[in-house]
PDB file of C-alpha atoms in Angstrom:
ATOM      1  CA  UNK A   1     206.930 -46.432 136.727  1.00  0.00           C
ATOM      2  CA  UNK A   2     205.457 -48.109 139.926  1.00  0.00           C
ATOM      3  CA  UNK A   3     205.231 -51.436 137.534  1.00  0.00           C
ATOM      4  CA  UNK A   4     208.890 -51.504 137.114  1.00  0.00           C
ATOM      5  CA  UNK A   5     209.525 -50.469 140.791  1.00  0.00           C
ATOM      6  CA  UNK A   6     207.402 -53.456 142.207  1.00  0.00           C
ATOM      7  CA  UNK A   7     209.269 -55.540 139.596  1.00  0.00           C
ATOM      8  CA  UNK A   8     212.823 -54.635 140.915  1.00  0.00           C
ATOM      9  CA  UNK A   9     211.607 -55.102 144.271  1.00  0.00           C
ATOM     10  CA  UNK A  10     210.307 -58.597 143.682  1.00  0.00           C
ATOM     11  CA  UNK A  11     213.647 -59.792 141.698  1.00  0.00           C
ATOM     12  CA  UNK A  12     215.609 -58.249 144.793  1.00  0.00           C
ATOM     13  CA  UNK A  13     213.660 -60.428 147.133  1.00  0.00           C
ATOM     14  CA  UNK A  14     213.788 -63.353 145.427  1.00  0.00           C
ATOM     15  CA  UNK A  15     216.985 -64.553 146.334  1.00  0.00           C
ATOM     16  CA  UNK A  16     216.553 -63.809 150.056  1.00  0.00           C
ATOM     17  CA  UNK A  17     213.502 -65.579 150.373  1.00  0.00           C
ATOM     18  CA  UNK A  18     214.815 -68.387 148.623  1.00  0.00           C
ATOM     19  CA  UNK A  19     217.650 -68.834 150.988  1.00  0.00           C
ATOM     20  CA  UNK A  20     215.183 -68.264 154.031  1.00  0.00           C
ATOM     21  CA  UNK A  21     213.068 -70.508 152.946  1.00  0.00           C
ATOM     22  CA  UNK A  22     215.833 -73.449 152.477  1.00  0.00           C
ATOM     23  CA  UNK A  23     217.371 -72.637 155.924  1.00  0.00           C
ATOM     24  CA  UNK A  24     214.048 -72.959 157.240  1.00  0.00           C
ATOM     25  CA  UNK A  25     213.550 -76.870 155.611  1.00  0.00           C
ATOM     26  CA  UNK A  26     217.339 -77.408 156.614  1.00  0.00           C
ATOM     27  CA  UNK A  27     216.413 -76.282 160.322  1.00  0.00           C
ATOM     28  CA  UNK A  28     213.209 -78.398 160.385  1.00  0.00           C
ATOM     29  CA  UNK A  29     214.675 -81.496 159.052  1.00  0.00           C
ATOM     30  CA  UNK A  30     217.485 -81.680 161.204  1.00  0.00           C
ATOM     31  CA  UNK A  31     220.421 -81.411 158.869  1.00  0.00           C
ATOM     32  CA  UNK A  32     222.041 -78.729 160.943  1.00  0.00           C
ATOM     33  CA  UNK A  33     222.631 -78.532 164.570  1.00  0.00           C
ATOM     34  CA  UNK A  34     220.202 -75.770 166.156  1.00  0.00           C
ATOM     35  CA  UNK A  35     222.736 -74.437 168.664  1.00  0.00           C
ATOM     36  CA  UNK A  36     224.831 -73.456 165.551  1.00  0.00           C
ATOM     37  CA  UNK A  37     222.449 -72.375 163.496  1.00  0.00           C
ATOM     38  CA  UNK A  38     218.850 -71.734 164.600  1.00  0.00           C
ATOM     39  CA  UNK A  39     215.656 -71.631 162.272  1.00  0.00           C
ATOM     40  CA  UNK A  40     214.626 -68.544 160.545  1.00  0.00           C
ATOM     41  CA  UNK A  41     211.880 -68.997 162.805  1.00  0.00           C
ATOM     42  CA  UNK A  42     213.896 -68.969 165.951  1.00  0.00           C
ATOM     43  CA  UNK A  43     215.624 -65.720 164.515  1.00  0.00           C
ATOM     44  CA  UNK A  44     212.554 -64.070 164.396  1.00  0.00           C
ATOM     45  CA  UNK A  45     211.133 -64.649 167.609  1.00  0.00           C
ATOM     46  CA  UNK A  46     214.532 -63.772 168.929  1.00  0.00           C
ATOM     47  CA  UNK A  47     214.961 -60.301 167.358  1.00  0.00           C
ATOM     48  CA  UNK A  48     210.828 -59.402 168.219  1.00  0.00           C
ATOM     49  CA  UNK A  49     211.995 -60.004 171.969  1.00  0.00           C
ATOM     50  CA  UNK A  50     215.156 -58.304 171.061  1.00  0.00           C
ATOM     51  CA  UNK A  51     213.093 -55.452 170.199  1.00  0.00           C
ATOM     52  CA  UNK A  52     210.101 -55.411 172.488  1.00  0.00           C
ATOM     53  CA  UNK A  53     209.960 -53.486 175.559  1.00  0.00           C
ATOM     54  CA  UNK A  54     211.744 -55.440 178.702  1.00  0.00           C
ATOM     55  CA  UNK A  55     208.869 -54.224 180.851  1.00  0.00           C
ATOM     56  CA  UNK A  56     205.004 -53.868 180.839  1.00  0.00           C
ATOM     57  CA  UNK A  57     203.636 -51.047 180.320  1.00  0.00           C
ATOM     58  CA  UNK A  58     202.807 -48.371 183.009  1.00  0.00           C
ATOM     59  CA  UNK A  59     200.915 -45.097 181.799  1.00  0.00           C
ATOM     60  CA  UNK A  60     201.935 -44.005 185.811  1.00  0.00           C
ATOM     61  CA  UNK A  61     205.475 -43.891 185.225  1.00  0.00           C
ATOM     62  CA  UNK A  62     206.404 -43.251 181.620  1.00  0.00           C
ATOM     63  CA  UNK A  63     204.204 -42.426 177.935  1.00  0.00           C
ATOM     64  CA  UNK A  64     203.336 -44.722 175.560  1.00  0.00           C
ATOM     65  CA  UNK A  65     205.654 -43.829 172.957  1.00  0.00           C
ATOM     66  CA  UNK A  66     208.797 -43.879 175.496  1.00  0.00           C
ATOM     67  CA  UNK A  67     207.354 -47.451 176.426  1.00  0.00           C
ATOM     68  CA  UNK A  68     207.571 -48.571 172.688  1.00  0.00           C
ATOM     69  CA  UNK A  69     210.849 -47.395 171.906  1.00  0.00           C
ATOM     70  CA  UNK A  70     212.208 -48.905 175.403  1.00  0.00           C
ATOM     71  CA  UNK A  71     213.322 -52.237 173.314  1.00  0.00           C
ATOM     72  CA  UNK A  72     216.921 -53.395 174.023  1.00  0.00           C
ATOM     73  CA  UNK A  73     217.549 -53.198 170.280  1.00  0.00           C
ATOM     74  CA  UNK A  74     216.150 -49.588 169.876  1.00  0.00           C
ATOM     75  CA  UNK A  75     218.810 -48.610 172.286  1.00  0.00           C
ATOM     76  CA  UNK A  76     221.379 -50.500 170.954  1.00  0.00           C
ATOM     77  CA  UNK A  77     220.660 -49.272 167.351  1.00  0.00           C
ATOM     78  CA  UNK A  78     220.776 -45.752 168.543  1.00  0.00           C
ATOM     79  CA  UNK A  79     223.644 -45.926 170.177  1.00  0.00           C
ATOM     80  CA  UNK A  80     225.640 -47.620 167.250  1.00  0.00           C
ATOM     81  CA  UNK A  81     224.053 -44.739 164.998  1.00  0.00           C
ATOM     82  CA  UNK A  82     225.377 -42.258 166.936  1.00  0.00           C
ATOM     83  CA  UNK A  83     228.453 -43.265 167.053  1.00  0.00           C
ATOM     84  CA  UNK A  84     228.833 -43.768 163.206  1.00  0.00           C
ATOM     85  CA  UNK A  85     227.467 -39.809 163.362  1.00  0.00           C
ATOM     86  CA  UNK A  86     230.256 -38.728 165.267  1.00  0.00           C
ATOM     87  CA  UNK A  87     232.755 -40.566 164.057  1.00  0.00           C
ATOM     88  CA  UNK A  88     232.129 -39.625 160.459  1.00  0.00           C
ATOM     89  CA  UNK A  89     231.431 -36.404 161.225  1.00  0.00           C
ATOM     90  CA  UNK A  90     234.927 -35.751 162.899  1.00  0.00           C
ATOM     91  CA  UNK A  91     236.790 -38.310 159.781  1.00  0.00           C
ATOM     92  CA  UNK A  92     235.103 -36.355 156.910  1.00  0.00           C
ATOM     93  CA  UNK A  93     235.411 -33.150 158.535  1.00  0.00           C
ATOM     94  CA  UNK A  94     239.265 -33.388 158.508  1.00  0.00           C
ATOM     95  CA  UNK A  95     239.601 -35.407 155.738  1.00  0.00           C
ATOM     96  CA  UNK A  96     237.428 -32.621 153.033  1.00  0.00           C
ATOM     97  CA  UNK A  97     239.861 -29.740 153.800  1.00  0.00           C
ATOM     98  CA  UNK A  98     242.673 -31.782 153.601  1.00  0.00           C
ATOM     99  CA  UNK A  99     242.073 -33.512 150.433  1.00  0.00           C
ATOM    100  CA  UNK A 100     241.151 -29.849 148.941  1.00  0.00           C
ATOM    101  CA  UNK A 101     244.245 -28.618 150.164  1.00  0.00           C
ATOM    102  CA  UNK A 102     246.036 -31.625 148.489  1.00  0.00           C
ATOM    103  CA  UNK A 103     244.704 -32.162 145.138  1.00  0.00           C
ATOM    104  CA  UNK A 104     244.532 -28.206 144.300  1.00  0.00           C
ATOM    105  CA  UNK A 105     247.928 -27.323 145.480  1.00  0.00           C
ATOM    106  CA  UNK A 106     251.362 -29.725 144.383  1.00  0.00           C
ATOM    107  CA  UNK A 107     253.143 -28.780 146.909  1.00  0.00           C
ATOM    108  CA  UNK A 108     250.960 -29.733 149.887  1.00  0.00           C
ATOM    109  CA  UNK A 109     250.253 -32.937 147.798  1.00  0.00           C
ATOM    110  CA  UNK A 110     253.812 -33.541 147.805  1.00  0.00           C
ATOM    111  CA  UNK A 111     254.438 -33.171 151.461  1.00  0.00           C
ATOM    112  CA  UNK A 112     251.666 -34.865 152.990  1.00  0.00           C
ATOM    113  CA  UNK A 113     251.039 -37.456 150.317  1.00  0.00           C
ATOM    114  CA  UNK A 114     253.898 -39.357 151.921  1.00  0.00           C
ATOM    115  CA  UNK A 115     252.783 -39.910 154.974  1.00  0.00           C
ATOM    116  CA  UNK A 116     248.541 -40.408 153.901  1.00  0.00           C
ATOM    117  CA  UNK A 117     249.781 -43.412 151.409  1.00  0.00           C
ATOM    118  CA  UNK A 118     252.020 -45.145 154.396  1.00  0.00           C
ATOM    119  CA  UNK A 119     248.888 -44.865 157.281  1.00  0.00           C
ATOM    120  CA  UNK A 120     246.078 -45.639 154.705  1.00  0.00           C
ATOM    121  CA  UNK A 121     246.304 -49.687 154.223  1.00  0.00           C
ATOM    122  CA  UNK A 122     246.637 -49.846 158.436  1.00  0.00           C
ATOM    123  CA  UNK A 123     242.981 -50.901 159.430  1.00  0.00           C
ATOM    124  CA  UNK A 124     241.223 -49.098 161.615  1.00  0.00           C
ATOM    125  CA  UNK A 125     241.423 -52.297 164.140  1.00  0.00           C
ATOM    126  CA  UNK A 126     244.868 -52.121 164.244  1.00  0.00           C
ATOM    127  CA  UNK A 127     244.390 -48.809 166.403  1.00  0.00           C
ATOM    128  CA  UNK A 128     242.474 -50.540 168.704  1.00  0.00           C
ATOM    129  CA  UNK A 129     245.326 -50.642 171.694  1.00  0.00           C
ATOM    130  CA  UNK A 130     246.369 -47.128 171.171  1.00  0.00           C
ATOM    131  CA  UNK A 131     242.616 -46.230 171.018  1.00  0.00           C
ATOM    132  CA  UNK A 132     242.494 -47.693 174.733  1.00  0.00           C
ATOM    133  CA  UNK A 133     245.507 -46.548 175.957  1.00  0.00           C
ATOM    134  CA  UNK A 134     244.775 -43.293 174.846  1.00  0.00           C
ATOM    135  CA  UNK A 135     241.900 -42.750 175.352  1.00  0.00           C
ATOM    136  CA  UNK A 136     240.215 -46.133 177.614  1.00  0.00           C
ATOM    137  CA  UNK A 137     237.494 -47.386 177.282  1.00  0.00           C
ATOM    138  CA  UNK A 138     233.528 -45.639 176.492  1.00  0.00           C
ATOM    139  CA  UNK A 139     232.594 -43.842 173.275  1.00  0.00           C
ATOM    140  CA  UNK A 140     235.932 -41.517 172.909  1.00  0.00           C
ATOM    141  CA  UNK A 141     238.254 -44.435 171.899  1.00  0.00           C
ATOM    142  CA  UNK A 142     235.158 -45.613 169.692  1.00  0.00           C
ATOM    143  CA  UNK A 143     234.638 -42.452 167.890  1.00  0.00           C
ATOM    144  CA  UNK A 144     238.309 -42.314 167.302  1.00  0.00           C
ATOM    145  CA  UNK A 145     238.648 -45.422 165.304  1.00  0.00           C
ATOM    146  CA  UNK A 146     235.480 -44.834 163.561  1.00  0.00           C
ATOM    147  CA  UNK A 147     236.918 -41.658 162.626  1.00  0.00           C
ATOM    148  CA  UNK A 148     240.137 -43.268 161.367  1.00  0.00           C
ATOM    149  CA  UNK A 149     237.781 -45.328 159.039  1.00  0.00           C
ATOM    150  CA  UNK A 150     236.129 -43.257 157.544  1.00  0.00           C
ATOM    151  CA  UNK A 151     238.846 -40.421 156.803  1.00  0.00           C
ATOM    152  CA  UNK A 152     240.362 -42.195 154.383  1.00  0.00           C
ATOM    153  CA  UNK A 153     238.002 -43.177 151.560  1.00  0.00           C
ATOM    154  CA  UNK A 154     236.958 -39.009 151.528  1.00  0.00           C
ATOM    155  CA  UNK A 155     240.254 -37.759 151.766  1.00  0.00           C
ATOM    156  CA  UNK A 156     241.318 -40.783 148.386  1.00  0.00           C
ATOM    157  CA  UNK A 157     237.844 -39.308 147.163  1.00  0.00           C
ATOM    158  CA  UNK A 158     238.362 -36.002 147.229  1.00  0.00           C
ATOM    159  CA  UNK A 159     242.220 -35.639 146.119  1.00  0.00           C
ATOM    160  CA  UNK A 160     241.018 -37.726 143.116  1.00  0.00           C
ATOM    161  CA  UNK A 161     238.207 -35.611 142.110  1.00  0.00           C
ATOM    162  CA  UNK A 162     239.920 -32.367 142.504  1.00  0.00           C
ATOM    163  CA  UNK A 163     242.938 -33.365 140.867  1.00  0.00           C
ATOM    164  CA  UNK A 164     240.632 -35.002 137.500  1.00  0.00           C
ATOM    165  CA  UNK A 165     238.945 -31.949 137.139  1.00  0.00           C
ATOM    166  CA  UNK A 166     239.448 -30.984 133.293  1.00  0.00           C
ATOM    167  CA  UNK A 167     242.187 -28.369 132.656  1.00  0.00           C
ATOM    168  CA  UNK A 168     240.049 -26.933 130.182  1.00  0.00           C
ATOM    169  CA  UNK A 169     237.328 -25.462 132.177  1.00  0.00           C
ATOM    170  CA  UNK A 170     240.057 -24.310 134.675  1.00  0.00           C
ATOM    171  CA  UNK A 171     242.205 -22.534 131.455  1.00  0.00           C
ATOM    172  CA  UNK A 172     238.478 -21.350 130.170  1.00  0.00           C
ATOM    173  CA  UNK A 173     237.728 -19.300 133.454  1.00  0.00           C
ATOM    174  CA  UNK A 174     241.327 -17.953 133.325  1.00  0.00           C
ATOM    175  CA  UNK A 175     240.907 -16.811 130.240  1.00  0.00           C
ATOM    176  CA  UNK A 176     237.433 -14.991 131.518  1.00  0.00           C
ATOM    177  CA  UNK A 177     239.496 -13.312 134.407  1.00  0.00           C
ATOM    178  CA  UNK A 178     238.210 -15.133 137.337  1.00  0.00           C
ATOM    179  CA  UNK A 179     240.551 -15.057 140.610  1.00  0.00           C
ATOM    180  CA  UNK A 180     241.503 -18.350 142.186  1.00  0.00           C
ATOM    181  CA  UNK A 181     239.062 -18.121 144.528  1.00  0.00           C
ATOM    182  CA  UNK A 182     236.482 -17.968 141.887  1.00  0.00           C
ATOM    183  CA  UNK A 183     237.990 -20.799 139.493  1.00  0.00           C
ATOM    184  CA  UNK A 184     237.978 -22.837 143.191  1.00  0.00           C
ATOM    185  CA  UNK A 185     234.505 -22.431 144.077  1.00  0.00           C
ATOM    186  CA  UNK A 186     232.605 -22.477 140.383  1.00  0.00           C
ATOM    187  CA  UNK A 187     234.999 -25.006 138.554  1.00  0.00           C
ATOM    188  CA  UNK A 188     237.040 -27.322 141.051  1.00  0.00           C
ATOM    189  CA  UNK A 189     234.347 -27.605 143.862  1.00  0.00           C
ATOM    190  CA  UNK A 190     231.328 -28.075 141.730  1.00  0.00           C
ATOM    191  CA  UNK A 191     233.436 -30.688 139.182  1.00  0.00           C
ATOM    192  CA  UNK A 192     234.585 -32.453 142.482  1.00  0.00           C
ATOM    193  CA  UNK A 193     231.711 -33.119 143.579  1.00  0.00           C
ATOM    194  CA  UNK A 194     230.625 -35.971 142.817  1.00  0.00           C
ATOM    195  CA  UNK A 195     233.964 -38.005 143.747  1.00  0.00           C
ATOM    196  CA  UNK A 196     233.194 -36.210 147.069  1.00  0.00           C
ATOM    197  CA  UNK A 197     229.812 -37.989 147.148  1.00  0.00           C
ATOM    198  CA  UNK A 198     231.291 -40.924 146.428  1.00  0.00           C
ATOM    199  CA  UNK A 199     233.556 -41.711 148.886  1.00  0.00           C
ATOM    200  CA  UNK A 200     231.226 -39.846 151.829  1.00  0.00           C
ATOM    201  CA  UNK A 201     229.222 -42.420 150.763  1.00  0.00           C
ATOM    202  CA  UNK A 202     232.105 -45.371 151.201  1.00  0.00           C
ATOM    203  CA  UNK A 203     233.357 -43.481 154.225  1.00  0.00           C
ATOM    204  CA  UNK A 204     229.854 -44.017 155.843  1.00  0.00           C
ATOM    205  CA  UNK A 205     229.742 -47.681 155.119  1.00  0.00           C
ATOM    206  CA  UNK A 206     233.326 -48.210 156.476  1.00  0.00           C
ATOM    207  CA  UNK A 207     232.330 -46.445 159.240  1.00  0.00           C
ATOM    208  CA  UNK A 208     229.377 -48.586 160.236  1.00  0.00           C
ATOM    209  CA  UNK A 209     231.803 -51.666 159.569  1.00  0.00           C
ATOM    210  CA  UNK A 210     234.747 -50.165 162.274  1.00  0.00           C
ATOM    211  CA  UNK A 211     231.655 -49.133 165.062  1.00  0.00           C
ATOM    212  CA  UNK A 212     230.842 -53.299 165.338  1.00  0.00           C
ATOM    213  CA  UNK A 213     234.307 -53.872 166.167  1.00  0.00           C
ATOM    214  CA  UNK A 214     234.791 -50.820 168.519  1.00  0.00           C
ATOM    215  CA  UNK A 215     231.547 -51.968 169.881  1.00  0.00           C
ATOM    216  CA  UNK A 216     232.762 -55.326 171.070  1.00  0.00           C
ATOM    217  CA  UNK A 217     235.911 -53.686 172.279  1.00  0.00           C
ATOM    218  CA  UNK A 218     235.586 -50.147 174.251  1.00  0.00           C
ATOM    219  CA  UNK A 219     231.774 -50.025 175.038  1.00  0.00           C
ATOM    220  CA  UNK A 220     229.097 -51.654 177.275  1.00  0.00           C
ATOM    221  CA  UNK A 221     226.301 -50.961 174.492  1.00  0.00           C
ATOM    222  CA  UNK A 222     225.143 -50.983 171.140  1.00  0.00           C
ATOM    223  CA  UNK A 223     225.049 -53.947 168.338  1.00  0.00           C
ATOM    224  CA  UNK A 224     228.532 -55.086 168.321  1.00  0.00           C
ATOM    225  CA  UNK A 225     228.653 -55.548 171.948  1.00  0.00           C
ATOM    226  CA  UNK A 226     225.369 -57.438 172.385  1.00  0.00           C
ATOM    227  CA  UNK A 227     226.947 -59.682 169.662  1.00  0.00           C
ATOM    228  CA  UNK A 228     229.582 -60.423 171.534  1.00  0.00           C
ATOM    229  CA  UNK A 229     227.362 -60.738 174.940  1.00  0.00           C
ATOM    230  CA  UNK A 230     225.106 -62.984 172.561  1.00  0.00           C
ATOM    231  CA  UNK A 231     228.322 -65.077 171.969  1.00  0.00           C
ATOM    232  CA  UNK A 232     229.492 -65.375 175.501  1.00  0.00           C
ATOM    233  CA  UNK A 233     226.038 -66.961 176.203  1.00  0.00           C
ATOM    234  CA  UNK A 234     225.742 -69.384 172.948  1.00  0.00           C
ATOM    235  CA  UNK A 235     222.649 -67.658 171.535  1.00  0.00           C
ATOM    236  CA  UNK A 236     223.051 -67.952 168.342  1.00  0.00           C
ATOM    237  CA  UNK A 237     219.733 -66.588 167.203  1.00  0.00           C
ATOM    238  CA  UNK A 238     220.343 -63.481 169.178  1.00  0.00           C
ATOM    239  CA  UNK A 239     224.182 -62.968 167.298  1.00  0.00           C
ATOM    240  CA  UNK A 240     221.871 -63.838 163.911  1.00  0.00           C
ATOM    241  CA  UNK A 241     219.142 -61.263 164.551  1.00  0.00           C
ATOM    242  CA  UNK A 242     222.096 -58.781 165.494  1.00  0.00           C
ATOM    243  CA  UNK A 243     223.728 -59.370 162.231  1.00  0.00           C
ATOM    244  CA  UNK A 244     220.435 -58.951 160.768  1.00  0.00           C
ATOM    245  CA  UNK A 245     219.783 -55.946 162.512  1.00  0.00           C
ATOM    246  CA  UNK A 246     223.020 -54.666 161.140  1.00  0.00           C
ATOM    247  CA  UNK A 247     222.417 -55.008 157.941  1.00  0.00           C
ATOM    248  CA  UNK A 248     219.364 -53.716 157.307  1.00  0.00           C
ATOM    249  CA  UNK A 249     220.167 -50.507 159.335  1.00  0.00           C
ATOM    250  CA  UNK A 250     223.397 -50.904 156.691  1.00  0.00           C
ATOM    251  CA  UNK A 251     221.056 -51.236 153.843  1.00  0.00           C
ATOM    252  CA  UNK A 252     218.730 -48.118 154.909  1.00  0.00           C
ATOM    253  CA  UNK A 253     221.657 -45.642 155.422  1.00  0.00           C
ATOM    254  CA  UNK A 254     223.449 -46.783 151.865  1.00  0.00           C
ATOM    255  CA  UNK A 255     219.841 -46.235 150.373  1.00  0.00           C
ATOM    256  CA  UNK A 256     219.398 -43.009 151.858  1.00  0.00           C
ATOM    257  CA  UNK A 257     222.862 -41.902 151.094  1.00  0.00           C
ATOM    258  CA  UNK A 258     222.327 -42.787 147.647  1.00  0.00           C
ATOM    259  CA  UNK A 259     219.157 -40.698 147.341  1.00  0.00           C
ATOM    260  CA  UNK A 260     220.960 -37.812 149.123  1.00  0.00           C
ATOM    261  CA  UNK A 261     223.779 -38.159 146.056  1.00  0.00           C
ATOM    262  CA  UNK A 262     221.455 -38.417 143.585  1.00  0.00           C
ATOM    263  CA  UNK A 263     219.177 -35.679 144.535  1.00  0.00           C
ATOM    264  CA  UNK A 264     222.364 -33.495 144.673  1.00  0.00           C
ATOM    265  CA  UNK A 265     224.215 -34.183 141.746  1.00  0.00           C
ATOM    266  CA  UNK A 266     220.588 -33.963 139.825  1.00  0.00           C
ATOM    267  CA  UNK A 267     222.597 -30.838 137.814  1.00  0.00           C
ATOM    268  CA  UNK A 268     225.450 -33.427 137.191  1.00  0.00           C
ATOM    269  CA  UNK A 269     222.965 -35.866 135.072  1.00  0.00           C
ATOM    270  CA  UNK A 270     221.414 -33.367 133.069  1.00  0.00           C
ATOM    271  CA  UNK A 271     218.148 -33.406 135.499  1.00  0.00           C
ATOM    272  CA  UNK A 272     216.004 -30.317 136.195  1.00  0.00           C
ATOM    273  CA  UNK A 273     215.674 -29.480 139.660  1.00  0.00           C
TER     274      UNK A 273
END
């Protein structure tokens, strides 16, 4: 098992390394202007003082471990996390009940339905003046469009799962004498499930996509505005590294989501707990 692990691992990194290691002989012979795109090299150095501390360290005034995690980039990262947190949190939030409400009753689905399919292909950037104007600028108007983003793909999610769920198993229970309630919470929820899973788990990435943008819009921190600082300035490595950045903190909260999913819907797959 760790054979085959260490195997995927090096056939994922083969690519990447590839590329880095052709940008790195395009960068050193001179093919491409450095001001447009720096080395791999230059990258690096740039996100490691990116991520250091700004100052040196006094044990008078603060702990070692605050002095570590003091790095520009740390902050940044934290604040971008925690705004994908809240955001979510408030998008999913409404968006579960609703979609429950939706695919297990026709009539609700046939009201509200409507109105969902006309305000779900308008991007969450397109909110970005009302955002302000209603809210100006800080995290508020941020969390709001982040929000917006990531309703969407849990509310699609969960209508679709709900509504999919075999008619057998629901006829089955009926047929057993279970109340609604019952048929609700052992059939629907538990066959819903994993469509639930699913688009939590697109809602998170969308969200993560919309807090960039609201970043380089509403806020004087986190990754999307340093980008845009980065920009104003022409350092490209530092817009590179943040990109960078943003991916792998991308990367790690897909893979952990993923894991989450999997270790829930173990029962799904036929899996002992």
């Amino acid at each position: 098992m760790n054979i085959s692990r260490f195997k995927a691992l090096g056939e994922g990194l083969l690519v990447p390394v590839a590329v880095l290691l052709l940008w790195q002989v395009a960068c050193s012979a001179g093919w491409v202007n450095p001001m447009v795109l720096p080395s791999p090299a230059a990258v690096a150095a740039r996100w490691w003082s990116y991520l250091a501390p700004l100052e040196a360290y006094d044990p008078a005034t603060e702990s070692w471990v605050a002095w570590i995690f003091s790095g520009e980039l740390i902050h940044d990262s934290l604040a971008s996390l925690s705004r994908v947190v809240m955001g979510f949190a408030v998008g999913a939030g409404l968006a579960l009940p609703l979609g429950l409400f939706m695919g297990t009753s026709d009539s609700i689905y046939r009201y509200v339905n409507p109105l969902m399919q006309l305000l779900r292909p308008i991007p969450p950037i397109a909110y970005i003046p009302l955002s302000i104007l209603w809210f100006g600028l800080g995290n508020a108007p941020a969390v709001f469009l982040i929000a917006i983003g990531a309703f969407f793909p849990v509310l699609m999610n969960t209508i679709a799962g709900v509504r999919h769920v075999d008619s057998i198993y629901i006829r089955a229970a009926r047929s057993l004498g279970a109340s609604r309630l019952t048929i609700f919470r052992r059939v629907i929820l538990p066959a819903a499930t994993p469509y639930i899973l699913s688009g939590a788990r697109i809602g998170i990435g969308t969200a993560f996509i919309v807090v960039i943008v609201a970043e380089m819009i509403a806020v004087n921190n986190g990754l999307g505005f340093r980008i845009l600082e980065a920009r104003e300035y022409f350092w490209s490595d530092k817009i590179i590294a943040g990109m960078l950045t943003i991916g792998l903190i991308g990367l790690a909260i897909d893979l952990a989501v993923s894991r989450l999913n999997n270790h829930l819907l173990r029962w799904h797959r036929g899996l002992e707990s």
